Amino acid sequence: MFILRGVLTVATLLPECAPMRGLKRRNEYCGIAGFVSTFDVSQILYFSLRALQHRGQESAGIATYYADELLLFKGMGLVHEVFNREILNFLKGNVGIGHVRYSTTGGSKEENAQPIRIYTSKHKIAVAHNGEIVNVDELRSFLSNLGSAFVTKSDSEAIARLLAYEISRHDVVEGLKNTMRRLKGSFSLAVLIDDRLFAIRDPLGIRPLALGKIDGGYGVASESIAFHSIGGEFVRDVKPGEIVEITKDGFYTHHIFEKKHKAHCMFEYVYFARADSIIDGQCVYEVRRRIGRILAREHPVDADFVIPVPDSGRAHALGFSEESGIPYAEGLMKNRYVERTFILPSQESRVMEINMKLSPVKSVISGKRIVLVDDSIVRGNTMRKIVRMLKDAGAKEVHVRIGSPPIIAPCYLGIDMKTRDQFIASGRSVEEIARIIGADSLGYISIDGLVEAIGLPYEDICLGCLTGKYPVPIKGEKIRFQSDLEDF
Ligand code: SF4
């Protein structure tokens, strides 16, 4: 399991990745962190990555700067499986970055673990990336023409190589600005350039990125909860388009690329972020409760109990119960030691895992009319299985209420929803979907209702997968769709 990579070698423009073939997927959902302190940072990186584990469960990595070298360790597995005390002791240094990676079929390979490390003749660079670059093909051919030999198909490697190219021609800050100008898509980055730590967020602010204070220093993390987990405190979000340098004494903004509108991903609020996180001024838990209340107003129903799909539907269900006056109950118990179904790599394992993951509380369900609340439906297999489980447990009626509008279009900006075929809502009416999942009725929150619940302006929220209209131009959608299908 543990593979100690060549941490003390110096090579020009050689990333710390083994060659790989046949990988079609690019970097997907991830969590990132970076800290600088008067103390060694490997331990706080470890605990912050554990707090961000929900953002990626297939690989983890930490890079630190020490004695003029970038030390790096990464491997497959959960954070606590990849690292141990000996490795953390090896990762000396008071500045470093870390990464947890979510991957999909075909992409679950050690070669794609991050941070990505590149040595140039002038600098040692490590990059941790959350997001997805839509002009990666253009960047790769630009860099390949200059002699870059890519060893992965990851867009994160393209970012690291572009950065290496730009800072070899300019000073560090100018190089970062030029890199940002060339990247299109979603990118929240923690970057080490020698002993300097930078946090960068794309101008649309698609993925979250938070700044915080810790004992003896400061840091950056995908979500504010990472700071709480290490005894620190959340200070503020990295602004969309901002390049921030983080030192042990505070933050320094080098530049902000301002856009008229933002495009914060609605799915972070609906499902992906931890409920106790604060993203762009909004507490995720409160957003989910508001979603539940609005859902109850938009799709009222007579029932005996409101029950959540644990854990993702809990806050939504609570809001539904509060608004409707229907009592909230825990009708499904979750086995906490099974991973989230959405991120398991194959369809069969996803379906199998549902039985292991959830079991019904018959005393709550039997003979009752149930409102079952969840955050979203993507493929519908999980929901169909749960509705069947409730009916088998004696539910008289099962009314499904969903905290996101129907997902009908792919995401090109960092979530693994790439093919229209996989969406149960694509080309089907709500009644048809209700029939497929076996529900007595089905109601999705409206787009206006979702926007109201998130509490940000309509034009500052990405709704691409709900509307098919994306905040950045997506070239050759058909080609990308087909290419991504090969890995499905
Ligand atoms: S398309 Fe959907 S999942 Fe992707 S960034 Fe936009 S809102 Fe989020």
mmCIF file of C-alpha atoms in Angstrom, residues 233-414:
data_model
loop_
_atom_site.group_PDB
_atom_site.id
_atom_site.type_symbol
_atom_site.label_atom_id
_atom_site.label_comp_id
_atom_site.label_asym_id
_atom_site.label_seq_id
_atom_site.Cartn_x
_atom_site.Cartn_y
_atom_site.Cartn_z
ATOM 1 C CA GLU A 233 -10.660 29.045 12.827
ATOM 2 C CA PHE A 234 -12.185 29.947 9.487
ATOM 3 C CA VAL A 235 -11.299 33.498 8.439
ATOM 4 C CA ARG A 236 -12.861 34.027 5.014
ATOM 5 C CA ASP A 237 -13.402 32.528 1.569
ATOM 6 C CA VAL A 238 -10.760 32.975 -1.083
ATOM 7 C CA LYS A 239 -12.469 35.422 -3.428
ATOM 8 C CA PRO A 240 -13.288 34.236 -6.936
ATOM 9 C CA GLY A 241 -10.285 35.111 -9.119
ATOM 10 C CA GLU A 242 -8.006 35.790 -6.147
ATOM 11 C CA ILE A 243 -4.334 34.838 -5.869
ATOM 12 C CA VAL A 244 -3.453 34.826 -2.170
ATOM 13 C CA GLU A 245 -0.030 34.256 -0.685
ATOM 14 C CA ILE A 246 -0.211 32.691 2.768
ATOM 15 C CA THR A 247 2.554 33.248 5.293
ATOM 16 C CA LYS A 248 2.851 32.428 8.976
ATOM 17 C CA ASP A 249 1.840 36.052 9.636
ATOM 18 C CA GLY A 250 -1.273 36.237 7.465
ATOM 19 C CA PHE A 251 -2.603 36.564 3.927
ATOM 20 C CA TYR A 252 -1.480 38.782 1.117
ATOM 21 C CA THR A 253 -3.653 39.242 -1.984
ATOM 22 C CA HIS A 254 -1.475 39.594 -5.069
ATOM 23 C CA HIS A 255 -4.274 39.948 -7.572
ATOM 24 C CA ILE A 256 -7.999 39.482 -8.132
ATOM 25 C CA PHE A 257 -9.352 38.656 -11.581
ATOM 26 C CA GLU A 258 -12.863 40.073 -11.333
ATOM 27 C CA LYS A 259 -15.749 38.713 -13.386
ATOM 28 C CA LYS A 260 -19.159 40.323 -13.567
ATOM 29 C CA HIS A 261 -20.873 37.127 -12.466
ATOM 30 C CA LYS A 262 -19.797 34.144 -10.362
ATOM 31 C CA ALA A 263 -20.807 30.522 -10.817
ATOM 32 C CA HIS A 264 -20.803 28.818 -7.430
ATOM 33 C CA CYS A 265 -21.695 25.148 -7.898
ATOM 34 C CA MET A 266 -25.204 24.469 -6.583
ATOM 35 C CA PHE A 267 -24.251 20.843 -5.963
ATOM 36 C CA GLU A 268 -21.827 21.834 -3.198
ATOM 37 C CA TYR A 269 -24.793 23.206 -1.233
ATOM 38 C CA VAL A 270 -27.212 20.446 -2.172
ATOM 39 C CA TYR A 271 -24.999 17.425 -1.600
ATOM 40 C CA PHE A 272 -21.273 17.508 -1.683
ATOM 41 C CA ALA A 273 -19.955 19.848 0.978
ATOM 42 C CA ARG A 274 -20.177 18.913 4.630
ATOM 43 C CA ALA A 275 -23.310 20.362 6.227
ATOM 44 C CA ASP A 276 -21.281 22.233 8.857
ATOM 45 C CA SER A 277 -19.226 24.099 6.260
ATOM 46 C CA ILE A 278 -19.704 27.739 5.381
ATOM 47 C CA ILE A 279 -19.278 28.439 1.680
ATOM 48 C CA ASP A 280 -19.360 31.922 0.217
ATOM 49 C CA GLY A 281 -21.116 33.243 3.275
ATOM 50 C CA GLN A 282 -23.796 30.549 3.370
ATOM 51 C CA CYS A 283 -23.982 27.846 6.025
ATOM 52 C CA VAL A 284 -24.553 24.621 4.087
ATOM 53 C CA TYR A 285 -26.758 23.124 6.800
ATOM 54 C CA GLU A 286 -29.078 26.144 6.793
ATOM 55 C CA VAL A 287 -29.264 26.094 3.000
ATOM 56 C CA ARG A 288 -30.359 22.460 3.140
ATOM 57 C CA ARG A 289 -32.993 23.209 5.766
ATOM 58 C CA ARG A 290 -34.326 26.053 3.641
ATOM 59 C CA ILE A 291 -34.442 23.678 0.672
ATOM 60 C CA GLY A 292 -36.611 21.331 2.748
ATOM 61 C CA ARG A 293 -38.984 24.104 3.751
ATOM 62 C CA ILE A 294 -39.403 25.347 0.194
ATOM 63 C CA LEU A 295 -39.866 21.764 -1.011
ATOM 64 C CA ALA A 296 -42.691 21.308 1.501
ATOM 65 C CA ARG A 297 -44.377 24.454 0.181
ATOM 66 C CA GLU A 298 -43.923 23.481 -3.458
ATOM 67 C CA HIS A 299 -44.936 19.822 -3.070
ATOM 68 C CA PRO A 300 -47.212 19.364 -0.048
ATOM 69 C CA VAL A 301 -48.493 15.893 0.805
ATOM 70 C CA ASP A 302 -50.490 14.202 3.580
ATOM 71 C CA ALA A 303 -48.266 11.773 5.445
ATOM 72 C CA ASP A 304 -47.467 10.355 8.890
ATOM 73 C CA PHE A 305 -43.694 10.818 8.964
ATOM 74 C CA VAL A 306 -40.944 12.652 7.123
ATOM 75 C CA ILE A 307 -37.828 10.513 6.976
ATOM 76 C CA PRO A 308 -34.450 11.382 5.473
ATOM 77 C CA VAL A 309 -32.164 9.273 3.372
ATOM 78 C CA PRO A 310 -29.244 9.379 5.822
ATOM 79 C CA ASP A 311 -27.020 11.270 5.986
ATOM 80 C CA SER A 312 -27.312 13.398 2.871
ATOM 81 C CA GLY A 313 -31.054 14.096 3.140
ATOM 82 C CA ARG A 314 -31.172 14.839 6.857
ATOM 83 C CA ALA A 315 -31.179 18.630 6.900
ATOM 84 C CA HIS A 316 -33.526 18.763 3.900
ATOM 85 C CA ALA A 317 -35.952 16.408 5.673
ATOM 86 C CA LEU A 318 -35.817 18.443 8.858
ATOM 87 C CA GLY A 319 -36.772 21.568 6.916
ATOM 88 C CA PHE A 320 -39.616 19.690 5.219
ATOM 89 C CA SER A 321 -40.912 18.521 8.593
ATOM 90 C CA GLU A 322 -40.676 22.016 10.122
ATOM 91 C CA GLU A 323 -42.622 23.590 7.277
ATOM 92 C CA SER A 324 -45.234 20.857 6.826
ATOM 93 C CA GLY A 325 -45.767 20.015 10.477
ATOM 94 C CA ILE A 326 -45.381 16.325 9.651
ATOM 95 C CA PRO A 327 -43.250 14.654 12.368
ATOM 96 C CA TYR A 328 -39.616 13.876 11.519
ATOM 97 C CA ALA A 329 -38.423 10.330 12.200
ATOM 98 C CA GLU A 330 -35.362 8.230 11.517
ATOM 99 C CA GLY A 331 -36.813 5.440 9.417
ATOM 100 C CA LEU A 332 -33.577 4.298 7.848
ATOM 101 C CA MET A 333 -30.422 3.391 9.734
ATOM 102 C CA LYS A 334 -27.053 3.763 8.160
ATOM 103 C CA ASN A 335 -24.035 1.541 8.505
ATOM 104 C CA ARG A 336 -21.364 4.183 8.989
ATOM 105 C CA TYR A 337 -18.576 1.981 7.778
ATOM 106 C CA VAL A 338 -19.689 1.776 4.171
ATOM 107 C CA GLU A 339 -18.587 4.455 1.715
ATOM 108 C CA ARG A 340 -20.973 6.874 0.016
ATOM 109 C CA THR A 341 -22.706 5.125 -2.881
ATOM 110 C CA PHE A 342 -22.303 8.018 -5.270
ATOM 111 C CA ILE A 343 -18.559 7.697 -5.314
ATOM 112 C CA LEU A 344 -18.222 3.960 -5.593
ATOM 113 C CA PRO A 345 -16.654 3.120 -8.907
ATOM 114 C CA SER A 346 -19.070 0.676 -10.563
ATOM 115 C CA GLN A 347 -22.815 0.412 -10.946
ATOM 116 C CA GLU A 348 -23.022 -3.125 -9.519
ATOM 117 C CA SER A 349 -21.097 -2.231 -6.419
ATOM 118 C CA ARG A 350 -23.261 0.854 -5.954
ATOM 119 C CA VAL A 351 -26.455 -1.201 -5.947
ATOM 120 C CA MET A 352 -25.002 -3.907 -3.704
ATOM 121 C CA GLU A 353 -23.710 -1.381 -1.260
ATOM 122 C CA ILE A 354 -27.163 0.090 -0.667
ATOM 123 C CA ASN A 355 -28.320 -3.024 1.168
ATOM 124 C CA MET A 356 -25.208 -2.993 3.283
ATOM 125 C CA LYS A 357 -25.490 0.700 3.876
ATOM 126 C CA LEU A 358 -29.134 1.175 4.867
ATOM 127 C CA SER A 359 -31.718 -0.787 6.755
ATOM 128 C CA PRO A 360 -35.320 0.168 7.581
ATOM 129 C CA VAL A 361 -36.709 0.755 11.076
ATOM 130 C CA LYS A 362 -39.910 -1.262 10.756
ATOM 131 C CA SER A 363 -41.567 0.180 13.852
ATOM 132 C CA VAL A 364 -41.446 3.645 12.229
ATOM 133 C CA ILE A 365 -42.395 2.575 8.748
ATOM 134 C CA SER A 366 -44.909 -0.255 8.962
ATOM 135 C CA GLY A 367 -48.439 0.832 8.014
ATOM 136 C CA LYS A 368 -47.399 4.484 7.665
ATOM 137 C CA ARG A 369 -47.507 7.078 4.884
ATOM 138 C CA ILE A 370 -43.903 8.192 4.490
ATOM 139 C CA VAL A 371 -42.358 11.304 2.934
ATOM 140 C CA LEU A 372 -38.865 10.223 1.948
ATOM 141 C CA VAL A 373 -36.482 13.156 1.452
ATOM 142 C CA ASP A 374 -33.106 13.103 -0.264
ATOM 143 C CA ASP A 375 -30.769 15.707 -1.705
ATOM 144 C CA SER A 376 -30.785 14.614 -5.347
ATOM 145 C CA ILE A 377 -31.442 11.801 -7.792
ATOM 146 C CA VAL A 378 -28.769 11.138 -10.403
ATOM 147 C CA ARG A 379 -29.205 7.636 -11.801
ATOM 148 C CA GLY A 380 -32.230 6.629 -9.735
ATOM 149 C CA ASN A 381 -31.009 3.152 -8.814
ATOM 150 C CA THR A 382 -30.354 4.037 -5.207
ATOM 151 C CA MET A 383 -33.731 5.709 -4.804
ATOM 152 C CA ARG A 384 -35.588 2.800 -6.424
ATOM 153 C CA LYS A 385 -33.888 0.418 -4.038
ATOM 154 C CA ILE A 386 -34.736 2.534 -0.995
ATOM 155 C CA VAL A 387 -38.391 2.938 -1.961
ATOM 156 C CA ARG A 388 -38.602 -0.838 -2.385
ATOM 157 C CA MET A 389 -36.924 -1.292 0.994
ATOM 158 C CA LEU A 390 -39.552 0.942 2.672
ATOM 159 C CA LYS A 391 -42.443 -0.813 0.964
ATOM 160 C CA ASP A 392 -41.012 -4.211 1.926
ATOM 161 C CA ALA A 393 -40.883 -2.914 5.498
ATOM 162 C CA GLY A 394 -44.643 -2.230 5.354
ATOM 163 C CA ALA A 395 -44.905 1.433 4.299
ATOM 164 C CA LYS A 396 -48.455 2.185 3.116
ATOM 165 C CA GLU A 397 -47.320 5.016 0.825
ATOM 166 C CA VAL A 398 -43.912 6.437 -0.081
ATOM 167 C CA HIS A 399 -43.825 10.032 -1.342
ATOM 168 C CA VAL A 400 -40.369 11.067 -2.530
ATOM 169 C CA ARG A 401 -39.231 14.690 -2.256
ATOM 170 C CA ILE A 402 -35.924 15.795 -3.744
ATOM 171 C CA GLY A 403 -33.802 18.801 -2.736
ATOM 172 C CA SER A 404 -32.448 19.505 -6.200
ATOM 173 C CA PRO A 405 -34.262 20.068 -9.477
ATOM 174 C CA PRO A 406 -33.954 17.230 -12.033
ATOM 175 C CA ILE A 407 -30.359 16.688 -13.195
ATOM 176 C CA ILE A 408 -30.526 16.503 -16.970
ATOM 177 C CA ALA A 409 -27.132 17.560 -18.342
ATOM 178 C CA PRO A 410 -23.470 16.651 -17.808
ATOM 179 C CA CYS A 411 -21.088 18.502 -15.532
ATOM 180 C CA TYR A 412 -17.803 19.593 -17.105
ATOM 181 C CA LEU A 413 -16.662 21.494 -14.068
ATOM 182 C CA GLY A 414 -15.598 18.917 -11.548
#
